[in-house]
Coordinates of C-alpha atoms and ligand atoms in Angstrom, one line a residue:
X750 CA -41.1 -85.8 -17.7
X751 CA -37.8 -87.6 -17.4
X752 CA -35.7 -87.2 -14.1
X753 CA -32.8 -85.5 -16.0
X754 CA -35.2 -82.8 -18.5
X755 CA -37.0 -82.5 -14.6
X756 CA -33.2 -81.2 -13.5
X757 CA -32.6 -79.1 -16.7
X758 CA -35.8 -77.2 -16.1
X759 CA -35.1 -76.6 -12.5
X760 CA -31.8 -75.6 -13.9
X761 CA -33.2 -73.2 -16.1
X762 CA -35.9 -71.6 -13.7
X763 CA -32.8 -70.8 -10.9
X764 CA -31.3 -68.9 -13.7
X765 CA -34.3 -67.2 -14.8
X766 CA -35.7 -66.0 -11.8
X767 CA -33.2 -63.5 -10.6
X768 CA -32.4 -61.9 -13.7
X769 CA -36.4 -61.2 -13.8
X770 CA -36.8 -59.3 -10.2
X771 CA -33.8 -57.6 -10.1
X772 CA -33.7 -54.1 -10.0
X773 CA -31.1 -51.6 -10.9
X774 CA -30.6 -48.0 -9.9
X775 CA -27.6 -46.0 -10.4
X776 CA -25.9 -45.3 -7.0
X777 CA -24.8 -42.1 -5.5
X778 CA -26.4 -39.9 -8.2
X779 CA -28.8 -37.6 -5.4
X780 CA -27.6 -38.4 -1.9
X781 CA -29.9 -35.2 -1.2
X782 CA -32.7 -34.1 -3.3
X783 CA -32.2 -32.4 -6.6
X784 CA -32.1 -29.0 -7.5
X785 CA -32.4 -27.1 -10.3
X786 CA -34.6 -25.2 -13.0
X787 CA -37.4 -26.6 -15.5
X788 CA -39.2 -25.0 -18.1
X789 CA -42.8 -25.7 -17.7
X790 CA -44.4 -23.7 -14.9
X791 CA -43.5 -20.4 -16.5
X792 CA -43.1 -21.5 -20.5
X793 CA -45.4 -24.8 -21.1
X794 CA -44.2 -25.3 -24.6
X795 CA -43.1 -22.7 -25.1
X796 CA -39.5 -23.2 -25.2
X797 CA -36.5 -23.1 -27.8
X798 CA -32.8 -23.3 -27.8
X799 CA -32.2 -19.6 -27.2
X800 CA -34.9 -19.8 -24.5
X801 CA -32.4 -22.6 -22.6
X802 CA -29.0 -21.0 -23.3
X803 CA -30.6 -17.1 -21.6
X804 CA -32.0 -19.2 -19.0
X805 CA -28.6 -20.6 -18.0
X806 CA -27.1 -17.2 -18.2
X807 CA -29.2 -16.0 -15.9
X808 CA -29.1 -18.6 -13.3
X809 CA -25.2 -18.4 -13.8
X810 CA -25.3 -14.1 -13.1
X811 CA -28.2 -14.2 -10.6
X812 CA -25.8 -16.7 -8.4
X813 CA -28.5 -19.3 -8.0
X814 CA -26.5 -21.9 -9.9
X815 CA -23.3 -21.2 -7.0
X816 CA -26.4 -21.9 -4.5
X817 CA -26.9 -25.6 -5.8
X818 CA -29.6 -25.3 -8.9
X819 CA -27.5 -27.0 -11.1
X820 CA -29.7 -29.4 -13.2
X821 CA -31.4 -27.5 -16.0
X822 CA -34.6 -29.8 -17.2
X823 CA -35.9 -29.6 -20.0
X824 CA -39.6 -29.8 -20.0
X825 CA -42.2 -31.3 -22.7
X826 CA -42.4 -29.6 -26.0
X827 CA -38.9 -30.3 -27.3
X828 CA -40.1 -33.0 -29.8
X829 CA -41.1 -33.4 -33.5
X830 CA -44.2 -34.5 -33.6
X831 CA -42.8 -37.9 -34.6
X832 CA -39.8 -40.0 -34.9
X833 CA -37.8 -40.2 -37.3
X834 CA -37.9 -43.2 -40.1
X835 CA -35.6 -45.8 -37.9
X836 CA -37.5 -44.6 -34.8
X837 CA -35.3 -42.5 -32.6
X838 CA -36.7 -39.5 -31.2
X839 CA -35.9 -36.0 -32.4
X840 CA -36.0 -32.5 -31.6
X841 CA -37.9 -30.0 -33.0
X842 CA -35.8 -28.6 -35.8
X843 CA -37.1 -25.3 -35.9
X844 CA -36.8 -24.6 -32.0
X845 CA -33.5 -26.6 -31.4
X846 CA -32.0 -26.4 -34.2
X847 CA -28.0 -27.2 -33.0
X848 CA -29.7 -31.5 -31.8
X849 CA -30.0 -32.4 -27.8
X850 CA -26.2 -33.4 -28.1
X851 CA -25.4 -29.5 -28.5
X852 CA -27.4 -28.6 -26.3
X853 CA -26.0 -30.1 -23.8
X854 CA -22.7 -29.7 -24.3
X855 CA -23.5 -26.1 -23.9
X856 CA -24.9 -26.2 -20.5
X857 CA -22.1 -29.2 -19.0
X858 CA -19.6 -26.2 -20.3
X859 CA -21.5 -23.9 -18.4
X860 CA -21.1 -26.0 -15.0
X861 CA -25.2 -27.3 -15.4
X862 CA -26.2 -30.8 -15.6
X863 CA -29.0 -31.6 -18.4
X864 CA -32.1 -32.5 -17.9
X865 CA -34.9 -33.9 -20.5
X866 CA -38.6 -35.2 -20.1
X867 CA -40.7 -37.4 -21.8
X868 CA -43.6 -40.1 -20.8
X869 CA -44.0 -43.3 -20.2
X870 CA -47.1 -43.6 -22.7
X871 CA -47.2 -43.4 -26.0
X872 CA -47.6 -39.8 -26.1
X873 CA -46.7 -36.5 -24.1
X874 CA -49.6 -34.9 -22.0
X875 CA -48.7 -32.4 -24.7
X876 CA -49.2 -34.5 -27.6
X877 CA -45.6 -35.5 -28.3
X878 CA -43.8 -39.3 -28.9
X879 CA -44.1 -41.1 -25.5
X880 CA -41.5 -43.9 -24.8
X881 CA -43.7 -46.3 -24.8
X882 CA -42.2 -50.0 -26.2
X883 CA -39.0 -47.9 -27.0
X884 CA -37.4 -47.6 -23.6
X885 CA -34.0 -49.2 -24.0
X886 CA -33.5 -47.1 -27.6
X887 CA -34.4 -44.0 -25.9
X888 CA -32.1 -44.5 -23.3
X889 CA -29.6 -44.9 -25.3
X890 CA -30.3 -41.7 -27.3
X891 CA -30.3 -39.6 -23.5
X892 CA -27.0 -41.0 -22.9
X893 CA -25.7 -40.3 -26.5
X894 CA -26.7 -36.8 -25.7
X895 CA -25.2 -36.1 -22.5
X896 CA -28.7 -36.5 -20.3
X897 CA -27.9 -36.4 -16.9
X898 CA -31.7 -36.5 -15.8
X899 CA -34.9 -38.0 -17.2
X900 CA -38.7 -36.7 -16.0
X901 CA -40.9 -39.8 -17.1
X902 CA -44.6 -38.9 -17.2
X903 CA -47.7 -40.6 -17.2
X904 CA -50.0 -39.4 -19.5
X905 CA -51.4 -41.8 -22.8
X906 CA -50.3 -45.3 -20.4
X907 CA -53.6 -47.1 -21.0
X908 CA -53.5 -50.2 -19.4
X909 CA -50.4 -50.2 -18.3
X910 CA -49.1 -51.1 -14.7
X911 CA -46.9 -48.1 -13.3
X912 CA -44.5 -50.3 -11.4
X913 CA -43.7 -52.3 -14.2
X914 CA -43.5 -49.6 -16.9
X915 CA -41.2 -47.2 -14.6
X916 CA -39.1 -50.5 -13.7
X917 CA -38.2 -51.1 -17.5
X918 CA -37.3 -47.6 -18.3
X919 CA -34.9 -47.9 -15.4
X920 CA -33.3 -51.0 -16.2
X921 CA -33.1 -49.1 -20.1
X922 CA -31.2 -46.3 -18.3
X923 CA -29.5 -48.9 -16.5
X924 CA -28.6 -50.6 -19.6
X925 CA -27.7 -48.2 -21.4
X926 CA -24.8 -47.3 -19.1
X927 CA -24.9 -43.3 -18.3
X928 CA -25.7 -42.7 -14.7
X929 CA -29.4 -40.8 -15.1
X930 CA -31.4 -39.3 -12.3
X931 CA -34.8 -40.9 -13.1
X932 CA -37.8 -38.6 -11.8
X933 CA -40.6 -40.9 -11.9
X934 CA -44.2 -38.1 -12.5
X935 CA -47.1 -40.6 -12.0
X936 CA -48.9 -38.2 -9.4
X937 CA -48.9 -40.2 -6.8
X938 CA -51.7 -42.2 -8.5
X939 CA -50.1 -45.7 -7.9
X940 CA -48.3 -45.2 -4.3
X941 CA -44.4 -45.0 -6.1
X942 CA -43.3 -44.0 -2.4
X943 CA -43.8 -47.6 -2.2
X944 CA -42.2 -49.1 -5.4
X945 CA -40.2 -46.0 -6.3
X946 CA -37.1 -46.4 -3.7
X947 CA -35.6 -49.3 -5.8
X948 CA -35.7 -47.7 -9.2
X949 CA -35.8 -44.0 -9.4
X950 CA -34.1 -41.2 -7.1
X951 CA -37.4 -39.3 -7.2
X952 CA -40.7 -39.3 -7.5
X953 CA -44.0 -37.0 -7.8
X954 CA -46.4 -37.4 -4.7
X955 CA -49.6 -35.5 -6.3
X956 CA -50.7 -33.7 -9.5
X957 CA -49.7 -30.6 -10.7
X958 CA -48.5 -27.3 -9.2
X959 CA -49.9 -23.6 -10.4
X960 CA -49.2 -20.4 -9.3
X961 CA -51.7 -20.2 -6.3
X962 CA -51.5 -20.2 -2.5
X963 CA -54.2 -22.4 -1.8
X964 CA -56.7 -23.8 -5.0
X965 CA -57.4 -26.7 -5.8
X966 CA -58.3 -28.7 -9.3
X967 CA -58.0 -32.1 -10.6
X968 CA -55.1 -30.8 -12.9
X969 CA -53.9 -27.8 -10.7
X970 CA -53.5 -27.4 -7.5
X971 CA -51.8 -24.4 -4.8
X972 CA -49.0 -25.2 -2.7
X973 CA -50.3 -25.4 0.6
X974 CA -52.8 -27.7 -0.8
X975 CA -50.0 -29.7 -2.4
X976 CA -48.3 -29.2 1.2
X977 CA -51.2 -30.8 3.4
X978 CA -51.2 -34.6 0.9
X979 CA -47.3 -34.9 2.2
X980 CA -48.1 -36.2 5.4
X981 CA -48.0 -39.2 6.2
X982 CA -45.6 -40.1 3.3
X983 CA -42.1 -38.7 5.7
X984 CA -40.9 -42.3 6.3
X985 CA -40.5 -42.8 2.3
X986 CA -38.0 -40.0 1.7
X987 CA -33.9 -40.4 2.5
X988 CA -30.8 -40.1 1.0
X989 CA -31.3 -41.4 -3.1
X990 CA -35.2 -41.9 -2.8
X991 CA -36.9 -38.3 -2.5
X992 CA -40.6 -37.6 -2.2
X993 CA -41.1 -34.6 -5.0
X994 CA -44.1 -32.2 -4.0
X995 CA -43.6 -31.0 -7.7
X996 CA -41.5 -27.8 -8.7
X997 CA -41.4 -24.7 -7.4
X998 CA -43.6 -21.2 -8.3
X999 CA -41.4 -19.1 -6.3
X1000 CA -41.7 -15.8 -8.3
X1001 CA -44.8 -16.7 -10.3
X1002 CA -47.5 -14.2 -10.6
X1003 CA -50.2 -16.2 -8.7
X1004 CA -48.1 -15.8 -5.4
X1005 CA -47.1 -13.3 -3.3
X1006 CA -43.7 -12.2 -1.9
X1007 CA -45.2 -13.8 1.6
X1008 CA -46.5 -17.1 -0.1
X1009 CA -43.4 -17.3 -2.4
X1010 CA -41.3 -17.1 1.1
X1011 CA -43.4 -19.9 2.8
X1012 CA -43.4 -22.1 -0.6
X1013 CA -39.9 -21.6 -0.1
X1014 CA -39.7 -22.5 3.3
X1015 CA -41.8 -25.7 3.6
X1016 CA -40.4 -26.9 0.2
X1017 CA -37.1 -27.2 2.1
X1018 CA -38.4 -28.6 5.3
X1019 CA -39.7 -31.8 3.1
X1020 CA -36.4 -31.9 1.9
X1021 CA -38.3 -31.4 -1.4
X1022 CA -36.7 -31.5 -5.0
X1023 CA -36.0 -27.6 -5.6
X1024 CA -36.5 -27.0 -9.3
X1025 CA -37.3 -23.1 -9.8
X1026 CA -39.7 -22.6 -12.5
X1027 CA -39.5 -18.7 -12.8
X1028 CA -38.5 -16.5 -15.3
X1029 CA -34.8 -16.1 -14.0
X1030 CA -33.9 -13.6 -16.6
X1031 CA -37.0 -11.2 -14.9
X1032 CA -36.4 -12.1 -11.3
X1033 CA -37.1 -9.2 -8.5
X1034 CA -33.8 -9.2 -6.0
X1035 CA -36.9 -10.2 -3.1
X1036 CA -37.2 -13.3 -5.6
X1037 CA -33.6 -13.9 -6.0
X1038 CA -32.9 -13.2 -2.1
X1039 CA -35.0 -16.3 -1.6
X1040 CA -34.0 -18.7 -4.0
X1041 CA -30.3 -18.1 -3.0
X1042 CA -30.9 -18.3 0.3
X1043 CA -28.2 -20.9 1.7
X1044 CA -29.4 -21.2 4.8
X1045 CA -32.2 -22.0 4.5
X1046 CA -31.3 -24.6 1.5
X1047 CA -28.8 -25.8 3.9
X1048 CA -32.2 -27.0 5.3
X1049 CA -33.3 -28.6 2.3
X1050 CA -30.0 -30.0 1.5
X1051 CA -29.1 -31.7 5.2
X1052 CA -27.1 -34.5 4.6
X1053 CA -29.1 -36.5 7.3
X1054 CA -31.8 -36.4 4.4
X1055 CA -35.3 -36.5 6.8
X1056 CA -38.1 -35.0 5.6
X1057 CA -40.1 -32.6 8.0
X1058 CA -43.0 -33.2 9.7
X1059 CA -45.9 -31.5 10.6
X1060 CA -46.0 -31.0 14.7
X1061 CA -49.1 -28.9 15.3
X1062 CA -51.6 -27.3 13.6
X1063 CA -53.5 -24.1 15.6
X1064 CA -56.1 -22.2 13.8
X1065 CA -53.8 -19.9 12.3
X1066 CA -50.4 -21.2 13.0
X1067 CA -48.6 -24.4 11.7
X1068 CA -45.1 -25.3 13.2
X1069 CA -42.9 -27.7 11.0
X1070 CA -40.1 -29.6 12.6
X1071 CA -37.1 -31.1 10.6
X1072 CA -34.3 -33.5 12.2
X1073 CA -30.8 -32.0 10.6
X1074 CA -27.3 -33.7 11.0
X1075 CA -25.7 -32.8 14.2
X1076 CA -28.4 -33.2 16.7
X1077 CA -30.1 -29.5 15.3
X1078 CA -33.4 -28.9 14.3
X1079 CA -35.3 -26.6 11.6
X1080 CA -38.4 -25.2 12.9
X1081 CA -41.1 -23.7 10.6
X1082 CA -43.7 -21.4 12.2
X1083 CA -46.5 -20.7 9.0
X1084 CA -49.5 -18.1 9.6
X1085 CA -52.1 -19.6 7.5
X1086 CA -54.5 -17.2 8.3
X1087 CA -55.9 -14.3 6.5
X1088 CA -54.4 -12.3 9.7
X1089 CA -51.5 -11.3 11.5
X1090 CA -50.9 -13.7 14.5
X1091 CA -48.6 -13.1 17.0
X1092 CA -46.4 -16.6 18.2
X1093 CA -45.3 -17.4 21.6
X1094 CA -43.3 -20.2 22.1
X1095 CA -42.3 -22.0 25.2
X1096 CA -39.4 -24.0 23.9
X1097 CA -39.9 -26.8 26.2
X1098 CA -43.2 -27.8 24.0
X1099 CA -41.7 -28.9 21.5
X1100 CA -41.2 -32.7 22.5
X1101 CA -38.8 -33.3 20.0
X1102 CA -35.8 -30.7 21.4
X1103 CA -34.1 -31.9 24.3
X1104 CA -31.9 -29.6 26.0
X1105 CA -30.5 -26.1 25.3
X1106 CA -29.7 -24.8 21.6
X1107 CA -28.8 -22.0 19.7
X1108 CA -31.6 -20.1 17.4
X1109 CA -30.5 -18.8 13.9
X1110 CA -33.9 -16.9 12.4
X1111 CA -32.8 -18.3 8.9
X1112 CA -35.2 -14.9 7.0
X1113 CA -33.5 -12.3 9.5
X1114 CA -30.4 -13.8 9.4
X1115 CA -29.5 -13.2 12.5
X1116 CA -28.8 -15.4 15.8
X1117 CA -31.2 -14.5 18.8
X1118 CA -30.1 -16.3 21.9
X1119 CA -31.0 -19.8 23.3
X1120 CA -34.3 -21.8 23.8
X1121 CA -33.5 -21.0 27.3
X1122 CA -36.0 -18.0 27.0
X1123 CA -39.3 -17.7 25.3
X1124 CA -39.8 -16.4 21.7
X1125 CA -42.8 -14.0 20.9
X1126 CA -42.9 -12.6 17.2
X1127 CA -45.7 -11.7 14.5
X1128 CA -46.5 -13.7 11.5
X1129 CA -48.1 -11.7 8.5
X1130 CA -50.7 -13.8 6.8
X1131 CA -49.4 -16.8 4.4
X1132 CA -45.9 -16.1 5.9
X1133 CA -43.2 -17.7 7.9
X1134 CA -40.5 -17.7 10.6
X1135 CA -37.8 -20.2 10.0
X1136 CA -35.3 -21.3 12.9
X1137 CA -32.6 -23.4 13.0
X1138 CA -31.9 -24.6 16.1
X1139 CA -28.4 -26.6 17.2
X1140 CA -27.5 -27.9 20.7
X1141 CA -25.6 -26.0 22.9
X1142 CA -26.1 -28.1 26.2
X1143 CA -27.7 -32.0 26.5
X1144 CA -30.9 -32.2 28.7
X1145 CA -28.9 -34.1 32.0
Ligands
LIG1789 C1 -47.6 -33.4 -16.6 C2 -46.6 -33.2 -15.5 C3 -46.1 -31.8 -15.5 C4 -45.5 -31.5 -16.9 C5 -46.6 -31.8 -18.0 C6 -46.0 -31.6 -19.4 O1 -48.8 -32.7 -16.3 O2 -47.1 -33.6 -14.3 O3 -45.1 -31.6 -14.5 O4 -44.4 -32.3 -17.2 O5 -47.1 -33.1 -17.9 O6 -47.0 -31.9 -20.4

C-alpha cells in the first residue's frame, strides 16, 4: 500500500470508529423511576380501545394519576397479526379501531403520557410482529403516534446478542427524534444493569411477575421471590438508569391486603418503576389508599434516586434501609413469617443513622417521636412498618 492510500485509510478508520460505539439516550426523560399503569398483569391480551380510554378515567377519578401514575403502557396484543404491504406496523382494527395516533391523543389530552410494547425478535411472546430488522421504521411510526414510552421484549431473538440489539433500537429512537423512555424487558438474562445505563432509562432485572406472595416458576414468579434477586444489583440504579423488578400486582387476586401493602412498600424502597396493573375501574378504597399513598411514593420518587438495601434479615423480620435527599432515611420492617412478630428496635443498631431524627410511620400516618427512644410494635404476617426517618440533631 502506498504511503498516501496508507493515510486515506487511517483517515477513514478515525472517522469510522466513533460513529460505531457511540451511544445515544435521550436526557432528562426519568430523573426518578417511572410510574404508571400497563395492561398485562390483569388483561394479557385482552385489551381494546374502550378498555384504555375507561382505564384512564379511572386512574383520573380514583386520583392516582394526581399521585404520579402518569404513563399509561400499552401492553402486547395491540397488533394485526402482520404488517401491512409497505411494512409498518398496525393496530388491530377491530380492537383499536380510531389508529395509535388517536389513541394517544386521547390520553396526552387527558394529562397521561403513552406508552406501547413490542419485542426485539421477530415476534411478540404473544405471537405478534417483533421489531426485529425494522427498528429505525418503527421508531419512526412511535413517534408519528405520539409514543412517549417503548417496552422492548425479548421473546423470538434467536441468535441475537442483547446488547447489540437493544443498542440499535435505541439509536432508532434516537434517530427518529421524539424523546422515548426505552424499557429494555430481557429478564435479566444478559446482565443489562451492566450495558443498560447507556441506552435505556430502565430495565427488567428477572422474569415475570404474578399475583402470588411468594411462588416461584420459570415464567412466574411472587414478589418476595422477585424481591430477594434485587440484591446485589443497588449500585446499578440512579437518577435516568432504573433497575425494574417488573410491575406491580397491587390489588390482584393472588395477594392479600397485607402482601399488597408490603409489594407496595419494598417496590418503593428499590426505587422500583411503579406501573399498577390492576383493574382501576374495580379498585377497593384499601387498594386505592395504597397506591395513592404519597408518602410513601415520596419514598420511591426521592430525588437522590438510591435504591434500598437489604440491612438484616431475622427469621421472621427483614428491615430495608433507603438513603433519601436531605440526610433522612426510609426504613422498612417486613414480617415474613406465617406469624405475628413483635419488633423492638434500638435505634442505635442501625449503623447507617447517625444522630437524632424524627420518625413519620408512613401506613399510620402519623409522627411518633425521635430515635431517642426505642420502638416496640407488632407485624402481622407478610406485612410491613414503613418509617421515614429525617435528622433532627448530628451525632457530635
Ligand atoms: C413478556 C414480558 C411481560 C409481557 C409479556 C407480553 O413475558 O416479560 O411483561 O410484556 O411478555 O407477551
Amino acid at each position: 500500500m502506498k504511503a498516501d492510500d496508507l493515510k486515506k485509510s487511517a483517515l477513514m478508520l478515525m472517522l469510522w470508529l466513533p460513529v460505531a460505539v457511540a451511544a445515544q439516550k435521550f436526557p432528562e426523560l426519568a430523573p426518578t423511576p417511572p410510574m404508571g399503569w400497563n395492561s398485562w398483569n390483569t388483561f394479557g391480551v385482552h385489551i381494546d380501545e374502550n378498555l384504555i380510554k375507561e382505564m384512564s378515567g379511572a386512574l383520573i377519578s380514583s386520583g392516582m394519576l394526581e399521585a404520579g401514575f402518569n404513563y399509561i403502557v400499552i401492553d402486547d396484543g395491540w397488533e394485526s397479526m402482520s404488517r401491512d404491504a409497505h411494512g409498518a406496523l398496525i393496530p388491530d382494527p377491530a380492537r383499536f379501531p380510531s389508529g395509535m395516533k388517536a389513541l394517544g391523543d386521547y390520553l396526552h389530552s387527558k394529562g397521561f403520557k403513552f406508552g406501547i410494547h413490542n419485542c426485539a425478535g421477530t415476534k411478540t411472546c404473544s405471537g405478534f410482529p417483533g421489531g426485529r430488522g425494522h427498528e429505525f421504521e418503527d421508531a419512526r411510526t412511535y413517534a408519528s403516534w405520539g409514543v412517549d414510552f417503548l417496552k422492548y421484549d425479548w421473546c423470538e431473538h434467536g441468535t441475537a446478542n442483547a446488547e447489540e440489539t437493544y443498542k440499535t433500537m435505541s439509536d432508532a429512537l434516537h434517530a427518529a427524534g421524539r424523546p422515548i423512555v426505552f424499557s429494555i424487558c430481557e429478564w435479566g438474562n444478559n446482565k443489562p444493569w451492566l450495558w443498560g445505563p447507556k441506552i435505556a432509562q430502565l430495565w427488567r432485572t428477572t422474569g415475570d411477575i404474578t399475583d402470588c406472595y411468594d411462588c416461584q416458576d420459570v415464567y412466574a414468579m411472587g414478589w418476595k421471590y422477585i424481591l430477594k434477586l434485587q440484591m446485589g444489583l443497588e449500585p446499578y440504579a440512579g437518577p435516568e438508569h432504573w433497575n425494574d423488578p417488573d410491575m406491580l400486582e397491587v390489588g390482584n387476586a393472588g395477594l392479600s391486603l397485607a402482601e399488597s401493602r408490603s409489594h407496595f412498600s419494598l417496590w418503593c424502597m428499590l426505587a422500583a418503576p411503579l406501573m399498577a396493573g390492576n383493574d382501576a375501574r374495580k379498585m377497593p378504597d384499601e387498594i386505592r389508599g395504597i397506591l395513592t399513598n404519597r408518602e410513601l411514593i415520596a419514598v420511591d420518587q426521592d430525588p437522590l434516586g438510591k435504591e434500598g438495601f437489604q440491612f438484616m434479615e431475622h427469621p421472621g423480620k427483614e428491615i430495608w434501609a433507603k438513603e433519601l435527599s436531605a440526610g433522612s432515611w426510609a426504613v422498612c420492617f417486613f414480617n415474613n413469617s406465617e406469624s405475628t412478630v413483635r419488633i423492638r428496635v434500638k435505634w442505635e443498631n442501625l449503623s447507617f443513622l447517625k444522630g437524632v431524627y424524627g420518625i413519620r410511620d408512613l401506613w399510620q400516618k402519623e409522627s411518633l417521636g425521635t430515635t431517642a427512644k426505642d420502638y416496640t410494635g407488632d407485624l402481622a404476617p407478610h406485612d410491613v412498618t414503613v418509617f421515614r426517618l429525617a435528622p433532627v440533631r448530628e451525632q457530635p
